[in-house]
């Protein structure tokens, strides 16, 4: 009987070991399983190495919505001898543009106010101000008319895209309200964001949850502009450092995102997700997956 009990005990112990091994294997499989996202296209990579960690239609051309404004900011920041404290007077054309375009998000710039280039970048990237985008295009384009300057600025956006090797990207607007030829891909937008994040000003802006900026009024006084970031990963996903939301009738719901944990940075994009909540969930899934690799 004693012998039988010992055999039985060994059998149970071996079974327990096998069960534990199976549990560990299934747990590991669960943490490394490729995620399912609602977005039509998605991509995430290790920002330091450029290694692709997840792809879903990563090279499929899709409308980008306001994620376009990453390129708007990138072009501005690459200007030679850039003075971030240079003041720009808000023109009526910028506010009229908001009125004329139903999908145009606004920084609520006030005609006649003088705002700095730096402040325009906050107005561009936090509340996703199309009026701020217009002001920047007008300021940094070249030409004798506003239309010529805007056309020139969009040309700079496309030249920059080519120089960065973004072969599936084209812009026909300064803000993402396109005219039939404003598109990119999850992979290209991620590469663009990675390039933009090399600028310290860009990094400072896109990680800001909210800001209050003092601007000069037409009469020489001042007012405060308060802007809140549309990227709700900030404060809801540990380590988030940016970068930009986008939406529109064609673009649906887009998000270019980045986060750093334990010295490792994940950066990626989801395009054409099904809702604001789902684009956020998609991004979190991709970053979780990236950090687990």
PDB file of C-alpha atoms in Angstrom, residues 33-226:
ATOM      1  CA  UNK A  33      -1.443  37.017 -29.689  1.00  0.00           C
ATOM      2  CA  UNK A  34      -1.797  39.587 -32.468  1.00  0.00           C
ATOM      3  CA  UNK A  35      -4.629  41.994 -31.514  1.00  0.00           C
ATOM      4  CA  UNK A  36      -7.841  42.563 -33.436  1.00  0.00           C
ATOM      5  CA  UNK A  37      -8.637  46.211 -34.128  1.00  0.00           C
ATOM      6  CA  UNK A  38     -11.719  47.985 -35.443  1.00  0.00           C
ATOM      7  CA  UNK A  39      -9.653  50.305 -37.646  1.00  0.00           C
ATOM      8  CA  UNK A  40      -9.379  49.614 -41.366  1.00  0.00           C
ATOM      9  CA  UNK A  41      -5.613  50.072 -41.189  1.00  0.00           C
ATOM     10  CA  UNK A  42      -3.070  49.895 -38.384  1.00  0.00           C
ATOM     11  CA  UNK A  43       0.651  49.868 -37.768  1.00  0.00           C
ATOM     12  CA  UNK A  44       2.984  49.999 -34.774  1.00  0.00           C
ATOM     13  CA  UNK A  45       6.756  49.969 -34.599  1.00  0.00           C
ATOM     14  CA  UNK A  46       9.611  50.270 -32.150  1.00  0.00           C
ATOM     15  CA  UNK A  47      10.607  53.916 -32.586  1.00  0.00           C
ATOM     16  CA  UNK A  48      14.300  53.322 -31.826  1.00  0.00           C
ATOM     17  CA  UNK A  49      14.832  50.431 -34.237  1.00  0.00           C
ATOM     18  CA  UNK A  50      12.053  51.031 -36.773  1.00  0.00           C
ATOM     19  CA  UNK A  51      11.074  47.371 -36.452  1.00  0.00           C
ATOM     20  CA  UNK A  52       7.466  46.677 -37.512  1.00  0.00           C
ATOM     21  CA  UNK A  53       5.547  44.932 -34.754  1.00  0.00           C
ATOM     22  CA  UNK A  54       1.978  44.944 -36.125  1.00  0.00           C
ATOM     23  CA  UNK A  55       0.517  45.595 -39.554  1.00  0.00           C
ATOM     24  CA  UNK A  56      -3.025  45.669 -40.880  1.00  0.00           C
ATOM     25  CA  UNK A  57      -3.350  47.120 -44.386  1.00  0.00           C
ATOM     26  CA  UNK A  58      -0.316  49.156 -43.330  1.00  0.00           C
ATOM     27  CA  UNK A  59       0.362  50.376 -46.868  1.00  0.00           C
ATOM     28  CA  UNK A  60      -3.260  50.928 -47.881  1.00  0.00           C
ATOM     29  CA  UNK A  61      -3.985  54.530 -48.862  1.00  0.00           C
ATOM     30  CA  UNK A  62      -6.654  56.119 -46.693  1.00  0.00           C
ATOM     31  CA  UNK A  63      -7.925  59.590 -45.898  1.00  0.00           C
ATOM     32  CA  UNK A  64      -6.004  61.030 -42.959  1.00  0.00           C
ATOM     33  CA  UNK A  65      -8.287  63.691 -41.476  1.00  0.00           C
ATOM     34  CA  UNK A  66      -6.487  66.022 -39.072  1.00  0.00           C
ATOM     35  CA  UNK A  67      -3.511  63.695 -38.639  1.00  0.00           C
ATOM     36  CA  UNK A  68      -2.424  65.697 -41.718  1.00  0.00           C
ATOM     37  CA  UNK A  69      -1.529  68.465 -39.248  1.00  0.00           C
ATOM     38  CA  UNK A  70       1.518  66.458 -38.154  1.00  0.00           C
ATOM     39  CA  UNK A  71       2.997  67.356 -41.546  1.00  0.00           C
ATOM     40  CA  UNK A  72       1.814  70.959 -41.208  1.00  0.00           C
ATOM     41  CA  UNK A  73       3.792  71.232 -37.967  1.00  0.00           C
ATOM     42  CA  UNK A  74       6.755  69.299 -39.413  1.00  0.00           C
ATOM     43  CA  UNK A  75       7.075  71.718 -42.352  1.00  0.00           C
ATOM     44  CA  UNK A  76       6.924  74.762 -40.045  1.00  0.00           C
ATOM     45  CA  UNK A  77       9.536  73.365 -37.658  1.00  0.00           C
ATOM     46  CA  UNK A  78      11.924  72.616 -40.534  1.00  0.00           C
ATOM     47  CA  UNK A  79      11.961  76.248 -41.712  1.00  0.00           C
ATOM     48  CA  UNK A  80      15.468  77.763 -41.693  1.00  0.00           C
ATOM     49  CA  UNK A  81      16.039  80.373 -38.972  1.00  0.00           C
ATOM     50  CA  UNK A  82      12.616  79.686 -37.500  1.00  0.00           C
ATOM     51  CA  UNK A  83      11.537  82.216 -34.870  1.00  0.00           C
ATOM     52  CA  UNK A  84       8.888  80.545 -32.708  1.00  0.00           C
ATOM     53  CA  UNK A  85       8.154  83.875 -31.027  1.00  0.00           C
ATOM     54  CA  UNK A  86       7.391  85.709 -34.272  1.00  0.00           C
ATOM     55  CA  UNK A  87       3.872  87.131 -34.168  1.00  0.00           C
ATOM     56  CA  UNK A  88       1.164  86.416 -36.723  1.00  0.00           C
ATOM     57  CA  UNK A  89      -1.949  88.579 -37.030  1.00  0.00           C
ATOM     58  CA  UNK A  90      -5.142  86.525 -37.239  1.00  0.00           C
ATOM     59  CA  UNK A  91      -6.937  87.287 -40.519  1.00  0.00           C
ATOM     60  CA  UNK A  92     -10.669  87.179 -41.203  1.00  0.00           C
ATOM     61  CA  UNK A  93      -9.985  84.581 -43.897  1.00  0.00           C
ATOM     62  CA  UNK A  94      -8.971  82.084 -41.209  1.00  0.00           C
ATOM     63  CA  UNK A  95     -12.221  82.377 -39.272  1.00  0.00           C
ATOM     64  CA  UNK A  96     -14.283  82.474 -42.494  1.00  0.00           C
ATOM     65  CA  UNK A  97     -12.652  79.161 -43.444  1.00  0.00           C
ATOM     66  CA  UNK A  98     -13.989  77.583 -40.233  1.00  0.00           C
ATOM     67  CA  UNK A  99     -17.491  78.872 -41.005  1.00  0.00           C
ATOM     68  CA  UNK A 100     -17.357  77.614 -44.596  1.00  0.00           C
ATOM     69  CA  UNK A 101     -16.233  74.084 -43.718  1.00  0.00           C
ATOM     70  CA  UNK A 102     -18.592  72.061 -41.533  1.00  0.00           C
ATOM     71  CA  UNK A 103     -15.912  69.563 -40.479  1.00  0.00           C
ATOM     72  CA  UNK A 104     -13.316  72.194 -39.615  1.00  0.00           C
ATOM     73  CA  UNK A 105     -12.258  72.022 -35.962  1.00  0.00           C
ATOM     74  CA  UNK A 106     -11.238  75.377 -34.518  1.00  0.00           C
ATOM     75  CA  UNK A 107      -8.691  76.930 -32.165  1.00  0.00           C
ATOM     76  CA  UNK A 108     -11.193  79.825 -31.949  1.00  0.00           C
ATOM     77  CA  UNK A 109      -8.618  82.372 -33.057  1.00  0.00           C
ATOM     78  CA  UNK A 110      -9.963  85.934 -32.945  1.00  0.00           C
ATOM     79  CA  UNK A 111      -9.492  88.267 -35.910  1.00  0.00           C
ATOM     80  CA  UNK A 112      -6.938  90.958 -35.193  1.00  0.00           C
ATOM     81  CA  UNK A 113      -5.204  89.097 -32.359  1.00  0.00           C
ATOM     82  CA  UNK A 114      -1.451  88.642 -32.618  1.00  0.00           C
ATOM     83  CA  UNK A 115      -0.339  85.105 -31.787  1.00  0.00           C
ATOM     84  CA  UNK A 116       3.137  83.624 -31.914  1.00  0.00           C
ATOM     85  CA  UNK A 117       4.171  80.778 -34.189  1.00  0.00           C
ATOM     86  CA  UNK A 118       4.664  78.652 -31.080  1.00  0.00           C
ATOM     87  CA  UNK A 119       1.117  79.419 -29.933  1.00  0.00           C
ATOM     88  CA  UNK A 120      -0.213  78.564 -33.387  1.00  0.00           C
ATOM     89  CA  UNK A 121       1.460  75.156 -33.085  1.00  0.00           C
ATOM     90  CA  UNK A 122      -0.408  74.562 -29.821  1.00  0.00           C
ATOM     91  CA  UNK A 123      -3.641  75.728 -31.471  1.00  0.00           C
ATOM     92  CA  UNK A 124      -2.914  73.412 -34.385  1.00  0.00           C
ATOM     93  CA  UNK A 125      -2.130  70.251 -32.436  1.00  0.00           C
ATOM     94  CA  UNK A 126      -4.259  70.415 -29.265  1.00  0.00           C
ATOM     95  CA  UNK A 127      -7.772  71.506 -30.339  1.00  0.00           C
ATOM     96  CA  UNK A 128      -6.803  70.619 -33.935  1.00  0.00           C
ATOM     97  CA  UNK A 129      -7.421  74.154 -35.147  1.00  0.00           C
ATOM     98  CA  UNK A 130      -7.902  74.404 -38.897  1.00  0.00           C
ATOM     99  CA  UNK A 131      -7.733  78.192 -38.454  1.00  0.00           C
ATOM    100  CA  UNK A 132      -4.268  77.762 -36.890  1.00  0.00           C
ATOM    101  CA  UNK A 133      -3.262  75.512 -39.805  1.00  0.00           C
ATOM    102  CA  UNK A 134      -4.421  78.168 -42.269  1.00  0.00           C
ATOM    103  CA  UNK A 135      -2.458  80.855 -40.410  1.00  0.00           C
ATOM    104  CA  UNK A 136       0.714  78.759 -40.503  1.00  0.00           C
ATOM    105  CA  UNK A 137       0.317  77.935 -44.204  1.00  0.00           C
ATOM    106  CA  UNK A 138      -0.216  81.625 -44.958  1.00  0.00           C
ATOM    107  CA  UNK A 139       2.817  82.593 -42.865  1.00  0.00           C
ATOM    108  CA  UNK A 140       5.266  80.007 -44.178  1.00  0.00           C
ATOM    109  CA  UNK A 141       4.175  79.653 -47.789  1.00  0.00           C
ATOM    110  CA  UNK A 142       5.689  81.924 -50.430  1.00  0.00           C
ATOM    111  CA  UNK A 143       3.865  84.137 -52.914  1.00  0.00           C
ATOM    112  CA  UNK A 144       2.232  87.522 -53.331  1.00  0.00           C
ATOM    113  CA  UNK A 145      -1.298  86.295 -52.596  1.00  0.00           C
ATOM    114  CA  UNK A 146      -2.742  84.159 -49.809  1.00  0.00           C
ATOM    115  CA  UNK A 147      -3.846  81.533 -52.333  1.00  0.00           C
ATOM    116  CA  UNK A 148      -0.316  81.349 -53.739  1.00  0.00           C
ATOM    117  CA  UNK A 149       1.206  81.063 -50.275  1.00  0.00           C
ATOM    118  CA  UNK A 150      -1.166  78.257 -49.282  1.00  0.00           C
ATOM    119  CA  UNK A 151      -0.438  76.398 -52.535  1.00  0.00           C
ATOM    120  CA  UNK A 152       3.282  76.827 -51.897  1.00  0.00           C
ATOM    121  CA  UNK A 153       2.965  75.509 -48.342  1.00  0.00           C
ATOM    122  CA  UNK A 154       1.082  72.398 -49.478  1.00  0.00           C
ATOM    123  CA  UNK A 155       3.854  71.922 -52.044  1.00  0.00           C
ATOM    124  CA  UNK A 156       6.357  71.944 -49.172  1.00  0.00           C
ATOM    125  CA  UNK A 157       4.276  69.286 -47.416  1.00  0.00           C
ATOM    126  CA  UNK A 158       4.511  67.017 -50.454  1.00  0.00           C
ATOM    127  CA  UNK A 159       8.216  67.724 -50.976  1.00  0.00           C
ATOM    128  CA  UNK A 160       8.830  66.784 -47.339  1.00  0.00           C
ATOM    129  CA  UNK A 161       6.803  63.581 -47.777  1.00  0.00           C
ATOM    130  CA  UNK A 162       9.018  62.602 -50.708  1.00  0.00           C
ATOM    131  CA  UNK A 163      12.199  63.418 -48.802  1.00  0.00           C
ATOM    132  CA  UNK A 164      11.054  61.161 -45.958  1.00  0.00           C
ATOM    133  CA  UNK A 165      10.336  58.300 -48.369  1.00  0.00           C
ATOM    134  CA  UNK A 166       6.569  58.398 -47.808  1.00  0.00           C
ATOM    135  CA  UNK A 167       5.719  56.873 -51.165  1.00  0.00           C
ATOM    136  CA  UNK A 168       2.008  56.379 -50.455  1.00  0.00           C
ATOM    137  CA  UNK A 169       1.333  59.865 -49.130  1.00  0.00           C
ATOM    138  CA  UNK A 170      -0.043  62.988 -50.809  1.00  0.00           C
ATOM    139  CA  UNK A 171      -1.514  66.200 -49.439  1.00  0.00           C
ATOM    140  CA  UNK A 172      -3.905  68.605 -51.104  1.00  0.00           C
ATOM    141  CA  UNK A 173      -4.723  70.570 -47.947  1.00  0.00           C
ATOM    142  CA  UNK A 174      -2.924  72.117 -44.982  1.00  0.00           C
ATOM    143  CA  UNK A 175      -5.305  70.612 -42.421  1.00  0.00           C
ATOM    144  CA  UNK A 176      -6.790  67.354 -43.730  1.00  0.00           C
ATOM    145  CA  UNK A 177      -9.986  68.773 -45.200  1.00  0.00           C
ATOM    146  CA  UNK A 178      -9.014  67.308 -48.521  1.00  0.00           C
ATOM    147  CA  UNK A 179     -10.182  67.765 -52.072  1.00  0.00           C
ATOM    148  CA  UNK A 180      -9.909  64.189 -53.291  1.00  0.00           C
ATOM    149  CA  UNK A 181      -6.139  63.742 -53.097  1.00  0.00           C
ATOM    150  CA  UNK A 182      -5.267  63.893 -49.410  1.00  0.00           C
ATOM    151  CA  UNK A 183      -4.152  60.449 -48.303  1.00  0.00           C
ATOM    152  CA  UNK A 184      -1.502  58.453 -46.498  1.00  0.00           C
ATOM    153  CA  UNK A 185      -1.063  55.022 -44.916  1.00  0.00           C
ATOM    154  CA  UNK A 186      -0.603  53.769 -41.360  1.00  0.00           C
ATOM    155  CA  UNK A 187       3.074  53.034 -42.074  1.00  0.00           C
ATOM    156  CA  UNK A 188       3.774  56.393 -43.733  1.00  0.00           C
ATOM    157  CA  UNK A 189       2.030  58.412 -41.018  1.00  0.00           C
ATOM    158  CA  UNK A 190       3.989  56.560 -38.358  1.00  0.00           C
ATOM    159  CA  UNK A 191       7.255  57.354 -40.148  1.00  0.00           C
ATOM    160  CA  UNK A 192       6.165  60.995 -40.418  1.00  0.00           C
ATOM    161  CA  UNK A 193       5.340  61.165 -36.717  1.00  0.00           C
ATOM    162  CA  UNK A 194       8.675  59.571 -35.833  1.00  0.00           C
ATOM    163  CA  UNK A 195      10.428  62.252 -37.864  1.00  0.00           C
ATOM    164  CA  UNK A 196       8.370  65.068 -36.292  1.00  0.00           C
ATOM    165  CA  UNK A 197       9.138  63.763 -32.798  1.00  0.00           C
ATOM    166  CA  UNK A 198      12.804  64.571 -33.395  1.00  0.00           C
ATOM    167  CA  UNK A 199      11.904  68.241 -32.923  1.00  0.00           C
ATOM    168  CA  UNK A 200      11.838  69.211 -29.249  1.00  0.00           C
ATOM    169  CA  UNK A 201       9.095  71.795 -29.822  1.00  0.00           C
ATOM    170  CA  UNK A 202       6.884  69.188 -31.452  1.00  0.00           C
ATOM    171  CA  UNK A 203       7.448  66.775 -28.556  1.00  0.00           C
ATOM    172  CA  UNK A 204       6.602  69.483 -26.031  1.00  0.00           C
ATOM    173  CA  UNK A 205       3.398  70.447 -27.836  1.00  0.00           C
ATOM    174  CA  UNK A 206       1.940  66.998 -28.495  1.00  0.00           C
ATOM    175  CA  UNK A 207       2.437  65.715 -24.954  1.00  0.00           C
ATOM    176  CA  UNK A 208       0.575  68.724 -23.509  1.00  0.00           C
ATOM    177  CA  UNK A 209      -2.869  67.855 -22.175  1.00  0.00           C
ATOM    178  CA  UNK A 210      -4.071  71.459 -21.926  1.00  0.00           C
ATOM    179  CA  UNK A 211      -2.613  74.950 -22.067  1.00  0.00           C
ATOM    180  CA  UNK A 212      -3.523  78.583 -21.463  1.00  0.00           C
ATOM    181  CA  UNK A 213      -1.759  81.022 -23.764  1.00  0.00           C
ATOM    182  CA  UNK A 214      -1.577  84.810 -23.421  1.00  0.00           C
ATOM    183  CA  UNK A 215      -2.115  86.545 -26.770  1.00  0.00           C
ATOM    184  CA  UNK A 216      -2.103  90.202 -27.792  1.00  0.00           C
ATOM    185  CA  UNK A 217      -5.426  91.714 -28.873  1.00  0.00           C
ATOM    186  CA  UNK A 218      -6.000  94.126 -31.751  1.00  0.00           C
ATOM    187  CA  UNK A 219      -6.228  97.033 -29.297  1.00  0.00           C
ATOM    188  CA  UNK A 220      -2.886  96.176 -27.702  1.00  0.00           C
ATOM    189  CA  UNK A 221      -4.301  94.478 -24.640  1.00  0.00           C
ATOM    190  CA  UNK A 222      -4.243  90.759 -24.024  1.00  0.00           C
ATOM    191  CA  UNK A 223      -6.472  87.741 -23.585  1.00  0.00           C
ATOM    192  CA  UNK A 224      -5.935  84.104 -22.667  1.00  0.00           C
ATOM    193  CA  UNK A 225      -6.655  81.268 -25.075  1.00  0.00           C
ATOM    194  CA  UNK A 226      -7.334  77.890 -23.450  1.00  0.00           C
TER     195      UNK A 226
END
